[in-house]
CSV table of C-alpha atoms in Angstrom, one decimal:
chain,number,residue,atom,x,y,z
A,1,UNK,CA,-23.4,-13.8,-4.5
A,2,UNK,CA,-22.5,-16.2,-7.3
A,3,UNK,CA,-19.6,-18.5,-8.1
A,4,UNK,CA,-19.7,-17.4,-11.7
A,5,UNK,CA,-18.1,-14.1,-12.6
A,6,UNK,CA,-20.4,-11.1,-12.8
A,7,UNK,CA,-19.1,-7.6,-13.4
A,8,UNK,CA,-19.2,-5.1,-10.5
A,9,UNK,CA,-22.8,-4.3,-9.7
A,10,UNK,CA,-22.8,-0.5,-9.6
A,11,UNK,CA,-25.1,1.5,-7.4
A,12,UNK,CA,-25.3,5.1,-6.5
A,13,UNK,CA,-23.2,4.8,-3.4
A,14,UNK,CA,-20.4,3.0,-5.3
A,15,UNK,CA,-20.4,5.6,-8.0
A,16,UNK,CA,-20.2,8.5,-5.5
A,17,UNK,CA,-17.4,6.7,-3.6
A,18,UNK,CA,-15.4,6.0,-6.7
A,19,UNK,CA,-15.8,9.6,-8.1
A,20,UNK,CA,-14.6,11.0,-4.7
A,21,UNK,CA,-11.6,8.7,-4.8
A,22,UNK,CA,-10.8,9.5,-8.4
A,23,UNK,CA,-11.0,13.3,-7.8
A,24,UNK,CA,-8.9,13.0,-4.6
A,25,UNK,CA,-6.2,11.0,-6.4
A,26,UNK,CA,-6.1,13.4,-9.3
A,27,UNK,CA,-5.9,16.4,-6.9
A,28,UNK,CA,-3.1,14.7,-4.9
A,29,UNK,CA,-1.1,13.8,-8.0
A,30,UNK,CA,-1.6,17.3,-9.5
A,31,UNK,CA,-0.5,19.0,-6.3
A,32,UNK,CA,2.6,16.9,-6.0
A,33,UNK,CA,3.6,17.3,-9.6
A,34,UNK,CA,3.0,21.0,-9.7
A,35,UNK,CA,4.5,21.6,-6.2
A,36,UNK,CA,7.4,19.4,-7.0
A,37,UNK,CA,8.2,21.3,-10.3
A,38,UNK,CA,8.0,24.6,-8.3
A,39,UNK,CA,10.3,23.4,-5.6
A,40,UNK,CA,12.7,21.5,-7.8
A,41,UNK,CA,12.7,23.1,-11.3
A,42,UNK,CA,15.4,20.8,-12.6
A,43,UNK,CA,13.4,17.6,-12.0
A,44,UNK,CA,12.2,16.0,-15.2
A,45,UNK,CA,8.5,15.1,-15.8
A,46,UNK,CA,9.3,11.4,-15.3
A,47,UNK,CA,10.8,12.2,-11.9
A,48,UNK,CA,7.9,14.3,-10.8
A,49,UNK,CA,5.4,11.6,-11.8
A,50,UNK,CA,7.5,9.0,-10.1
A,51,UNK,CA,7.5,11.0,-6.8
A,52,UNK,CA,3.9,12.0,-7.0
A,53,UNK,CA,2.6,8.5,-7.6
A,54,UNK,CA,4.8,7.0,-5.0
A,55,UNK,CA,3.6,9.4,-2.3
A,56,UNK,CA,0.0,9.0,-3.5
A,57,UNK,CA,0.0,5.2,-3.4
A,58,UNK,CA,1.7,5.1,0.0
A,59,UNK,CA,-0.9,7.6,1.4
A,60,UNK,CA,-3.7,5.5,-0.1
A,61,UNK,CA,-2.4,2.4,1.5
A,62,UNK,CA,-2.5,4.2,4.9
A,63,UNK,CA,-6.1,5.1,4.3
A,64,UNK,CA,-7.0,1.5,3.3
A,65,UNK,CA,-5.4,0.0,6.4
A,66,UNK,CA,-6.9,2.7,8.7
A,67,UNK,CA,-10.5,2.2,7.5
A,68,UNK,CA,-10.9,-1.2,9.3
A,69,UNK,CA,-10.1,-0.1,12.8
A,70,UNK,CA,-11.7,3.3,12.3
A,71,UNK,CA,-15.0,1.7,11.4
A,72,UNK,CA,-14.7,-0.5,14.5
A,73,UNK,CA,-14.1,2.5,16.7
A,74,UNK,CA,-16.7,4.8,15.2
A,75,UNK,CA,-19.7,3.7,13.1
A,76,UNK,CA,-19.5,7.0,11.1
A,77,UNK,CA,-16.5,5.5,9.2
A,78,UNK,CA,-18.6,2.5,8.0
A,79,UNK,CA,-19.4,4.1,4.6
A,80,UNK,CA,-15.7,4.1,3.9
A,81,UNK,CA,-15.5,0.4,4.6
A,82,UNK,CA,-18.3,-0.4,2.1
A,83,UNK,CA,-16.1,0.0,-1.0
A,84,UNK,CA,-12.7,-0.4,0.6
A,85,UNK,CA,-11.7,-2.9,-2.1
A,86,UNK,CA,-12.2,-0.2,-4.8
A,87,UNK,CA,-9.7,2.0,-2.8
A,88,UNK,CA,-7.3,-1.0,-2.7
A,89,UNK,CA,-7.5,-1.4,-6.5
A,90,UNK,CA,-6.8,2.3,-7.0
A,91,UNK,CA,-3.8,2.0,-4.7
A,92,UNK,CA,-2.4,-0.8,-6.8
A,93,UNK,CA,-3.0,1.2,-10.1
A,94,UNK,CA,-1.2,4.3,-8.7
A,95,UNK,CA,1.6,2.1,-7.4
A,96,UNK,CA,1.8,0.4,-10.8
A,97,UNK,CA,2.3,3.7,-12.5
A,98,UNK,CA,5.1,4.4,-10.0
A,99,UNK,CA,6.7,1.0,-10.7
A,100,UNK,CA,6.5,1.4,-14.4
A,101,UNK,CA,8.0,4.8,-14.4
A,102,UNK,CA,10.8,3.6,-12.1
A,103,UNK,CA,11.5,0.6,-14.3
A,104,UNK,CA,11.7,2.8,-17.4
A,105,UNK,CA,13.7,5.6,-15.8
A,106,UNK,CA,16.3,3.3,-14.1
A,107,UNK,CA,16.3,0.0,-15.9
A,108,UNK,CA,15.0,0.3,-19.5
A,109,UNK,CA,18.0,1.9,-21.2
A,110,UNK,CA,20.5,-0.9,-20.7
A,111,UNK,CA,21.2,-4.0,-22.8
A,112,UNK,CA,19.5,-6.4,-20.4
A,113,UNK,CA,15.8,-6.8,-19.7
A,114,UNK,CA,14.2,-4.5,-17.1
A,115,UNK,CA,13.7,-7.4,-14.7
A,116,UNK,CA,17.2,-8.6,-15.1
A,117,UNK,CA,18.5,-5.1,-14.5
A,118,UNK,CA,16.3,-4.7,-11.5
A,119,UNK,CA,17.5,-7.8,-9.8
A,120,UNK,CA,21.1,-7.5,-10.7
A,121,UNK,CA,21.8,-3.7,-10.3
A,122,UNK,CA,22.1,-4.0,-6.6
A,123,UNK,CA,22.6,-7.3,-4.8
A,124,UNK,CA,23.9,-6.0,-1.5
A,125,UNK,CA,21.4,-8.0,0.6
A,126,UNK,CA,24.0,-8.2,3.4
A,127,UNK,CA,24.1,-4.4,3.9
A,128,UNK,CA,21.3,-2.6,5.8
A,129,UNK,CA,22.4,0.9,4.6
A,130,UNK,CA,22.7,-0.2,1.0
A,131,UNK,CA,19.9,-2.8,0.9
A,132,UNK,CA,18.4,-3.2,-2.6
A,133,UNK,CA,15.3,-1.1,-1.8
A,134,UNK,CA,13.9,-1.3,-5.4
A,135,UNK,CA,13.4,-5.1,-5.0
A,136,UNK,CA,11.4,-4.4,-1.8
A,137,UNK,CA,9.1,-2.1,-3.9
A,138,UNK,CA,8.8,-4.7,-6.6
A,139,UNK,CA,7.8,-7.3,-4.1
A,140,UNK,CA,5.2,-5.0,-2.6
A,141,UNK,CA,3.8,-4.3,-6.1
A,142,UNK,CA,3.4,-8.1,-6.7
A,143,UNK,CA,1.5,-8.4,-3.4
A,144,UNK,CA,-0.7,-5.4,-4.2
A,145,UNK,CA,-1.4,-7.0,-7.6
A,146,UNK,CA,-2.5,-10.3,-6.0
A,147,UNK,CA,-4.9,-8.4,-3.7
A,148,UNK,CA,-6.3,-6.2,-6.5
A,149,UNK,CA,-6.7,-9.2,-8.8
A,150,UNK,CA,-8.6,-11.2,-6.2
A,151,UNK,CA,-10.7,-8.4,-4.8
A,152,UNK,CA,-13.9,-9.4,-6.7
A,153,UNK,CA,-16.6,-11.4,-4.9
A,154,UNK,CA,-16.0,-14.1,-7.5
A,155,UNK,CA,-12.7,-14.9,-5.6
A,156,UNK,CA,-14.2,-14.4,-2.1
A,157,UNK,CA,-16.7,-17.2,-2.9
A,158,UNK,CA,-14.4,-19.5,-4.8
A,159,UNK,CA,-11.4,-19.2,-2.5
A,160,UNK,CA,-13.8,-19.3,0.6
A,161,UNK,CA,-13.9,-16.3,2.9
A,162,UNK,CA,-11.3,-17.9,5.2
A,163,UNK,CA,-8.7,-18.3,2.5
A,164,UNK,CA,-9.6,-15.0,0.9
A,165,UNK,CA,-9.3,-13.2,4.3
A,166,UNK,CA,-5.9,-14.9,5.0
A,167,UNK,CA,-4.6,-13.9,1.5
A,168,UNK,CA,-5.8,-10.3,2.0
A,169,UNK,CA,-3.9,-10.1,5.3
A,170,UNK,CA,-0.8,-9.9,3.1
A,171,UNK,CA,-1.8,-6.2,2.7
A,172,UNK,CA,0.2,-5.8,6.0
A,173,UNK,CA,3.2,-7.5,4.3
A,174,UNK,CA,2.9,-5.0,1.4
A,175,UNK,CA,2.8,-2.1,3.9
A,176,UNK,CA,5.9,-3.3,5.7
A,177,UNK,CA,7.7,-3.8,2.4
A,178,UNK,CA,6.8,-0.3,1.3
A,179,UNK,CA,7.9,1.3,4.6
A,180,UNK,CA,11.3,-0.5,4.1
A,181,UNK,CA,11.3,0.5,0.4
A,182,UNK,CA,10.8,4.2,1.3
A,183,UNK,CA,13.1,4.3,4.4
A,184,UNK,CA,16.0,2.5,2.7
A,185,UNK,CA,15.4,4.1,-0.7
A,186,UNK,CA,14.1,7.6,-1.5
A,187,UNK,CA,14.3,8.8,2.1
A,188,UNK,CA,18.1,8.1,2.3
A,189,UNK,CA,18.5,11.3,0.2
A,190,UNK,CA,15.8,13.3,2.1
A,191,UNK,CA,17.5,15.4,4.9
A,192,UNK,CA,14.1,16.7,6.1
A,193,UNK,CA,13.4,15.5,9.7
A,194,UNK,CA,9.7,16.3,9.1
A,195,UNK,CA,9.5,13.7,6.2
A,196,UNK,CA,11.0,11.1,8.5
A,197,UNK,CA,8.6,12.0,11.3
A,198,UNK,CA,5.7,11.6,8.9
A,199,UNK,CA,6.9,8.2,7.9
A,200,UNK,CA,7.3,7.1,11.5
A,201,UNK,CA,4.0,8.8,12.4
A,202,UNK,CA,2.1,7.0,9.7
A,203,UNK,CA,3.4,3.6,10.9
A,204,UNK,CA,2.7,4.4,14.5
A,205,UNK,CA,-0.8,5.9,13.8
A,206,UNK,CA,-1.8,2.7,12.1
A,207,UNK,CA,-0.4,0.7,14.9
A,208,UNK,CA,-2.3,2.7,17.5
A,209,UNK,CA,-5.6,2.5,15.6
A,210,UNK,CA,-5.4,-1.2,15.4
A,211,UNK,CA,-4.4,-1.5,19.1
A,212,UNK,CA,-7.4,0.6,20.0
A,213,UNK,CA,-9.7,-1.5,17.8
A,214,UNK,CA,-8.2,-4.6,19.4
A,215,UNK,CA,-9.1,-3.2,22.8
A,216,UNK,CA,-12.7,-3.0,21.8
A,217,UNK,CA,-12.6,-6.6,20.7
A,218,UNK,CA,-10.8,-7.6,23.9
A,219,UNK,CA,-13.6,-5.9,25.9
A,220,UNK,CA,-16.2,-8.1,24.2
A,221,UNK,CA,-14.0,-11.2,24.8
A,222,UNK,CA,-13.7,-10.4,28.5
A,223,UNK,CA,-17.5,-10.5,28.7
A,224,UNK,CA,-17.3,-14.1,27.4
A,225,UNK,CA,-20.0,-16.2,28.9
A,226,UNK,CA,-19.1,-19.7,30.0
A,227,UNK,CA,-21.7,-22.1,31.4
A,228,UNK,CA,-21.8,-25.6,32.5
A,229,UNK,CA,-25.0,-26.2,30.6
A,230,UNK,CA,-25.9,-25.4,27.0
A,231,UNK,CA,-28.6,-23.0,28.2
A,232,UNK,CA,-26.7,-19.7,28.8
A,233,UNK,CA,-28.1,-16.6,30.4
A,234,UNK,CA,-26.8,-13.7,28.3
A,235,UNK,CA,-28.6,-10.4,29.3
A,236,UNK,CA,-31.7,-8.6,30.2
A,237,UNK,CA,-34.2,-8.3,27.4
A,238,UNK,CA,-34.2,-4.5,28.0
A,239,UNK,CA,-30.4,-4.4,27.3
A,240,UNK,CA,-31.1,-5.3,23.7
A,241,UNK,CA,-31.6,-2.3,21.4
A,242,UNK,CA,-34.6,-2.4,19.1
A,243,UNK,CA,-33.6,-3.4,15.5
A,244,UNK,CA,-29.8,-3.2,16.3
A,245,UNK,CA,-27.5,-6.1,16.9
A,246,UNK,CA,-25.5,-6.9,20.0
A,247,UNK,CA,-22.6,-9.4,20.2
A,248,UNK,CA,-22.0,-11.9,23.0
A,249,UNK,CA,-19.2,-14.4,23.3
A,250,UNK,CA,-20.6,-17.7,24.3
A,251,UNK,CA,-18.1,-20.6,24.8
A,252,UNK,CA,-15.6,-18.8,22.6
A,253,UNK,CA,-18.0,-18.2,19.7
A,254,UNK,CA,-19.5,-14.8,18.9
A,255,UNK,CA,-23.2,-14.8,18.7
A,256,UNK,CA,-25.2,-11.8,17.3
A,257,UNK,CA,-28.6,-11.1,19.1
A,258,UNK,CA,-31.3,-9.0,17.5
A,259,UNK,CA,-34.5,-7.7,19.0
A,260,UNK,CA,-36.8,-7.1,16.0
A,261,UNK,CA,-40.6,-6.8,15.4
A,262,UNK,CA,-41.1,-10.6,15.7
A,263,UNK,CA,-39.1,-11.1,18.8
A,264,UNK,CA,-35.5,-12.0,19.6
A,265,UNK,CA,-33.2,-14.0,17.3
A,266,UNK,CA,-29.6,-15.2,17.5
A,267,UNK,CA,-27.3,-16.0,14.6
A,268,UNK,CA,-23.6,-16.5,14.2
A,269,UNK,CA,-21.7,-13.1,14.3
A,270,UNK,CA,-19.7,-14.0,11.2
A,271,UNK,CA,-21.1,-12.8,7.8
A,272,UNK,CA,-20.6,-15.3,5.0
A,273,UNK,CA,-19.3,-12.7,2.7
A,274,UNK,CA,-16.1,-11.4,4.2
A,275,UNK,CA,-16.5,-12.4,7.9
A,276,UNK,CA,-18.0,-9.0,8.8
A,277,UNK,CA,-19.4,-8.6,12.3
A,278,UNK,CA,-23.2,-9.1,12.0
A,279,UNK,CA,-23.7,-8.2,15.6
A,280,UNK,CA,-22.6,-4.6,14.7
A,281,UNK,CA,-25.3,-4.4,12.0
A,282,UNK,CA,-29.0,-3.4,12.0
A,283,UNK,CA,-32.3,-4.8,10.9
A,284,UNK,CA,-33.1,-3.3,7.5
A,285,UNK,CA,-36.3,-4.3,5.7
A,286,UNK,CA,-36.8,-7.1,8.2
A,287,UNK,CA,-33.3,-8.6,7.6
A,288,UNK,CA,-30.1,-8.6,9.6
A,289,UNK,CA,-27.8,-6.4,7.6
A,290,UNK,CA,-24.0,-6.7,7.8
A,291,UNK,CA,-22.4,-3.3,8.5
A,292,UNK,CA,-19.5,-4.0,6.1
A,293,UNK,CA,-21.1,-4.6,2.7
A,294,UNK,CA,-24.8,-4.8,3.4
A,295,UNK,CA,-25.2,-8.6,3.0
A,296,UNK,CA,-28.6,-9.6,4.5
A,297,UNK,CA,-30.0,-12.6,6.4
A,298,UNK,CA,-33.5,-13.3,7.7
A,299,UNK,CA,-33.4,-13.3,11.5
A,300,UNK,CA,-35.6,-16.4,11.9
A,301,UNK,CA,-33.5,-18.8,9.7
A,302,UNK,CA,-30.2,-17.0,9.0
A,303,UNK,CA,-30.8,-17.3,5.2
A,304,UNK,CA,-30.3,-14.5,2.7
A,305,UNK,CA,-33.5,-13.4,1.0
A,306,UNK,CA,-33.9,-14.6,-2.6
A,307,UNK,CA,-32.3,-14.6,-5.1
A,308,UNK,CA,-29.3,-15.1,-2.7
A,309,UNK,CA,-28.7,-18.3,-0.8
A,310,UNK,CA,-26.1,-17.6,1.8
A,311,UNK,CA,-26.7,-19.0,5.2
A,312,UNK,CA,-25.3,-18.5,8.7
A,313,UNK,CA,-25.7,-20.7,11.9
A,314,UNK,CA,-28.8,-19.9,14.0
A,315,UNK,CA,-29.3,-20.4,17.8
A,316,UNK,CA,-32.4,-21.2,19.9
A,317,UNK,CA,-33.3,-18.3,22.1
A,318,UNK,CA,-35.7,-18.1,25.1
A,319,UNK,CA,-36.8,-15.2,27.2
A,320,UNK,CA,-37.4,-16.2,30.8
A,321,UNK,CA,-38.5,-13.6,33.4
A,322,UNK,CA,-37.2,-10.8,31.3
A,323,UNK,CA,-33.8,-12.4,30.7
A,324,UNK,CA,-32.5,-13.7,27.4
A,325,UNK,CA,-31.2,-17.2,27.3
A,326,UNK,CA,-29.4,-18.8,24.4
A,327,UNK,CA,-28.7,-22.4,23.6
A,328,UNK,CA,-24.9,-22.4,23.0
A,329,UNK,CA,-25.1,-25.2,20.5
A,330,UNK,CA,-25.2,-23.7,17.0
A,331,UNK,CA,-27.8,-25.1,14.6
A,332,UNK,CA,-26.8,-25.9,11.0
A,333,UNK,CA,-26.7,-22.8,8.8
A,334,UNK,CA,-30.1,-21.8,7.6
A,335,UNK,CA,-32.1,-23.8,10.3
A,336,UNK,CA,-35.4,-22.0,11.0
A,337,UNK,CA,-35.9,-20.9,14.7
A,338,UNK,CA,-39.0,-19.2,15.9
A,339,UNK,CA,-38.0,-15.8,17.3
A,340,UNK,CA,-38.3,-15.7,21.1
A,341,UNK,CA,-41.0,-13.8,22.9
A,342,UNK,CA,-41.3,-13.1,26.7
A,343,UNK,CA,-42.4,-16.1,28.6
A,344,UNK,CA,-42.9,-16.9,32.4
A,345,UNK,CA,-40.1,-19.1,34.0
A,346,UNK,CA,-40.9,-22.4,35.4
B,1,UNK,CA,-15.2,-19.8,13.7
B,2,UNK,CA,-12.8,-17.0,12.9
B,3,UNK,CA,-10.9,-17.0,16.1
B,4,UNK,CA,-7.7,-18.4,14.4
B,5,UNK,CA,-7.8,-15.6,11.8
B,6,UNK,CA,-8.3,-13.0,14.5
B,7,UNK,CA,-5.3,-14.4,16.5
B,8,UNK,CA,-3.2,-14.3,13.3
B,9,UNK,CA,-4.3,-10.8,12.7
B,10,UNK,CA,-3.4,-9.8,16.3
B,11,UNK,CA,0.1,-11.3,16.1
B,12,UNK,CA,0.8,-9.7,12.7
B,13,UNK,CA,0.0,-6.3,14.2
B,14,UNK,CA,2.0,-6.8,17.3
B,15,UNK,CA,5.0,-7.8,15.2
B,16,UNK,CA,4.4,-4.8,12.9
B,17,UNK,CA,4.0,-2.3,15.7
B,18,UNK,CA,7.3,-3.5,17.2
B,19,UNK,CA,9.3,-3.9,14.0
B,20,UNK,CA,8.3,-1.0,11.7
B,21,UNK,CA,9.2,1.9,14.0
B,22,UNK,CA,12.5,0.2,14.7
B,23,UNK,CA,13.1,-0.2,11.0
B,24,UNK,CA,12.4,3.4,10.2
B,25,UNK,CA,14.6,4.7,13.1
B,26,UNK,CA,17.4,2.4,12.0
B,27,UNK,CA,17.1,3.6,8.4
B,28,UNK,CA,17.1,7.2,9.6
B,29,UNK,CA,20.3,6.4,11.6
B,30,UNK,CA,22.2,5.0,8.7
B,31,UNK,CA,21.3,7.7,6.2
B,32,UNK,CA,24.2,9.7,4.7
B,33,UNK,CA,24.9,13.0,6.6
B,34,UNK,CA,22.9,16.0,5.2
B,35,UNK,CA,26.1,18.0,4.6
B,36,UNK,CA,27.9,15.2,2.8
B,37,UNK,CA,28.7,16.1,-0.8
B,38,UNK,CA,27.0,13.8,-3.2
B,39,UNK,CA,29.6,14.6,-5.8
B,40,UNK,CA,32.0,11.7,-6.4
B,41,UNK,CA,35.7,12.4,-6.0
B,42,UNK,CA,37.9,12.0,-9.1
B,43,UNK,CA,39.6,8.6,-8.9
B,44,UNK,CA,43.3,8.6,-8.0
B,45,UNK,CA,44.3,6.8,-11.1
B,46,UNK,CA,42.5,9.3,-13.5
B,47,UNK,CA,45.1,10.2,-16.1
B,48,UNK,CA,45.7,12.8,-18.7
B,49,UNK,CA,45.3,16.5,-19.0
B,50,UNK,CA,42.7,18.5,-17.2
B,51,UNK,CA,39.6,19.4,-19.2
B,52,UNK,CA,38.1,22.9,-18.8
B,53,UNK,CA,34.4,22.6,-19.0
B,54,UNK,CA,32.3,25.7,-19.8
B,55,UNK,CA,30.4,26.3,-17.7
B,56,UNK,CA,32.3,24.6,-14.9
B,57,UNK,CA,29.7,22.0,-14.0
B,58,UNK,CA,32.0,19.0,-14.6
B,59,UNK,CA,35.5,17.9,-14.1
B,60,UNK,CA,37.5,15.6,-16.3
B,61,UNK,CA,40.9,14.3,-17.6
B,62,UNK,CA,41.7,13.2,-21.1
B,63,UNK,CA,44.8,11.0,-21.7
B,64,UNK,CA,46.7,10.8,-25.0
B,65,UNK,CA,45.5,7.2,-25.5
B,66,UNK,CA,41.9,8.5,-25.5
B,67,UNK,CA,40.9,7.4,-22.0
B,68,UNK,CA,38.5,10.0,-20.6
B,69,UNK,CA,37.4,10.4,-16.9
B,70,UNK,CA,34.4,12.7,-16.2
B,71,UNK,CA,32.3,13.5,-13.2
B,72,UNK,CA,29.6,16.1,-12.8
B,73,UNK,CA,29.6,18.7,-10.0
B,74,UNK,CA,25.9,18.3,-9.6
B,75,UNK,CA,23.1,16.0,-10.8
B,76,UNK,CA,21.9,16.7,-14.3
B,77,UNK,CA,19.0,14.5,-15.6
B,78,UNK,CA,20.2,11.8,-17.9
B,79,UNK,CA,23.5,13.4,-18.7
B,80,UNK,CA,25.5,11.9,-21.6
B,81,UNK,CA,29.0,12.6,-22.9
B,82,UNK,CA,29.7,13.0,-26.7
B,83,UNK,CA,32.8,13.6,-28.8
B,84,UNK,CA,32.6,16.1,-31.6
B,85,UNK,CA,35.3,17.0,-34.1
B,86,UNK,CA,33.7,20.4,-34.7
B,87,UNK,CA,33.5,23.4,-32.3
B,88,UNK,CA,29.8,24.2,-32.1
B,89,UNK,CA,27.9,26.6,-29.9
B,90,UNK,CA,24.3,26.6,-28.7
B,91,UNK,CA,22.3,23.9,-27.0
B,92,UNK,CA,21.8,21.6,-30.0
B,93,UNK,CA,23.9,18.5,-30.2
B,94,UNK,CA,26.4,18.7,-33.1
B,95,UNK,CA,25.5,16.6,-36.1
B,96,UNK,CA,28.8,14.7,-36.0
B,97,UNK,CA,28.6,14.0,-32.2
B,98,UNK,CA,29.7,10.5,-31.3
B,99,UNK,CA,28.1,9.1,-28.1
B,100,UNK,CA,30.7,8.1,-25.4
B,101,UNK,CA,28.5,7.2,-22.5
B,102,UNK,CA,26.5,8.3,-19.5
B,103,UNK,CA,28.0,10.6,-16.8
B,104,UNK,CA,26.7,11.7,-13.4
B,105,UNK,CA,27.7,13.2,-10.1
B,106,UNK,CA,27.6,10.0,-8.1
B,107,UNK,CA,30.6,8.3,-9.8
B,108,UNK,CA,33.3,9.2,-12.2
B,109,UNK,CA,32.6,7.8,-15.7
B,110,UNK,CA,35.4,6.1,-17.5
B,111,UNK,CA,34.9,6.6,-21.2
B,112,UNK,CA,37.1,6.5,-24.4
B,113,UNK,CA,37.5,9.2,-27.0
B,114,UNK,CA,38.0,7.7,-30.5
B,115,UNK,CA,40.9,9.9,-31.8
B,116,UNK,CA,42.0,12.5,-29.2
B,117,UNK,CA,45.0,13.6,-31.3
B,118,UNK,CA,42.8,14.8,-34.1
B,119,UNK,CA,41.3,17.4,-31.7
B,120,UNK,CA,37.7,18.1,-30.9
B,121,UNK,CA,35.3,18.8,-28.1
B,122,UNK,CA,33.8,16.9,-25.3
B,123,UNK,CA,30.1,17.8,-25.3
B,124,UNK,CA,27.8,17.1,-22.3
B,125,UNK,CA,24.2,16.7,-23.2
B,126,UNK,CA,21.1,16.1,-21.1
B,127,UNK,CA,18.5,13.7,-22.4
B,128,UNK,CA,16.2,15.1,-19.7
B,129,UNK,CA,16.3,18.7,-20.9
B,130,UNK,CA,17.3,17.9,-24.5
B,131,UNK,CA,20.1,20.5,-24.4
B,132,UNK,CA,23.9,20.7,-24.3
B,133,UNK,CA,24.8,22.0,-20.8
B,134,UNK,CA,28.7,22.0,-21.0
B,135,UNK,CA,31.6,21.7,-23.4
B,136,UNK,CA,35.4,21.2,-23.1
B,137,UNK,CA,37.9,21.6,-25.9
B,138,UNK,CA,40.4,18.8,-26.0
B,139,UNK,CA,43.9,19.7,-24.7
B,140,UNK,CA,45.3,19.2,-28.2
B,141,UNK,CA,43.0,22.0,-29.4
B,142,UNK,CA,43.9,24.2,-26.5
B,143,UNK,CA,47.6,23.9,-27.4
B,144,UNK,CA,46.8,24.8,-31.0
B,145,UNK,CA,44.7,27.7,-29.9
B,146,UNK,CA,47.4,28.9,-27.5
């Protein structure tokens, strides 16, 4: 990572990912434009594009928000997480086309500016049934723009992962705004119960996925280990899988343990990049590899291999009579610790 | 380290799970009935003589002072009303057409014809389809014709 801006570093996986996304978006848009023209021959090209881009952007946002919990529930979804930000930027671009066509179609032919028309054409903020839904869509578009504009690693590093993560949680605000925009806007003229059920189902599916993922987290938290002393017994050595991580909550902090060729090492579970769960990662090329974006750290000192310089906290580990014991006090990021090997207890 | 973020994330989702289905159901409940006609009623104070549009896709009144009230029976993309002193046919807008204003099915448009006593035609034109979709001769012309 670097604090100076570097363009996106393309690799084969990113290219495949983006090509699949682009083809899927074009297919969805084409299907809705052609299907819409067939079902409603009187609709103008502008209206068809407006509807198709609106549906496509909304569907994409569902996918973006579902990837996180899906990857937590099933590792096979992890490849989707790898370039989730690309999907987010595509979502914004499709939503932008929807917004521009809406602005032109409904607000560009008057004698006031588009923005003035947008904010003055409906000011019934006191009415639920007639609430100005276009303003809700505009607010969502602004949020999506902020997220897309700060999606590069340049911003992750400069804003710090904590601030960046907090900012990007506003994706949920954008989602809520769009649900309200759809329910109080276009759907007011949609008599189909199926369409309403799809809208409700989308919101409830996302809610359920996140609740299930939260259950997995809560299960880990319930296994939290509290100890009077700093030396905490965490598990049997045999419980640790070879070259795969395992997470333990020790005194409220998540620690990732890895059994690798040189022994057992423990580091903070929080990746420096985007706070990904290192304990759900693997050892690849001798390094702990974050499951989210592939950021790597050496097990014995928690430092990224050159030319990178990111560091995570390390922990002292001992193996006594076949049990793994961790010193709960974190060492400063990048502190070398000799990997633990089996020893006889005193 | 990221426990506060995780707590915030959890509360956002709890709030979202509770609020959004409620919002969708409430919006569904307040939507207009499916069988309600989207066509606006002609206002009570609409004055003048009835206009006979061909085809009958619009209703309207034209008063002697030139005040014109028009509403469409159904949505037509970007519908506009024009006044033409000539009696054209076809789908092209007459070259002498004077723009009066936009018309739609959601609300009666209140427009003004420049010189109704001189006779002419109300022409309804769609900017969406680029075609004239209805015409109505002014009542003055109808009298002359009858």
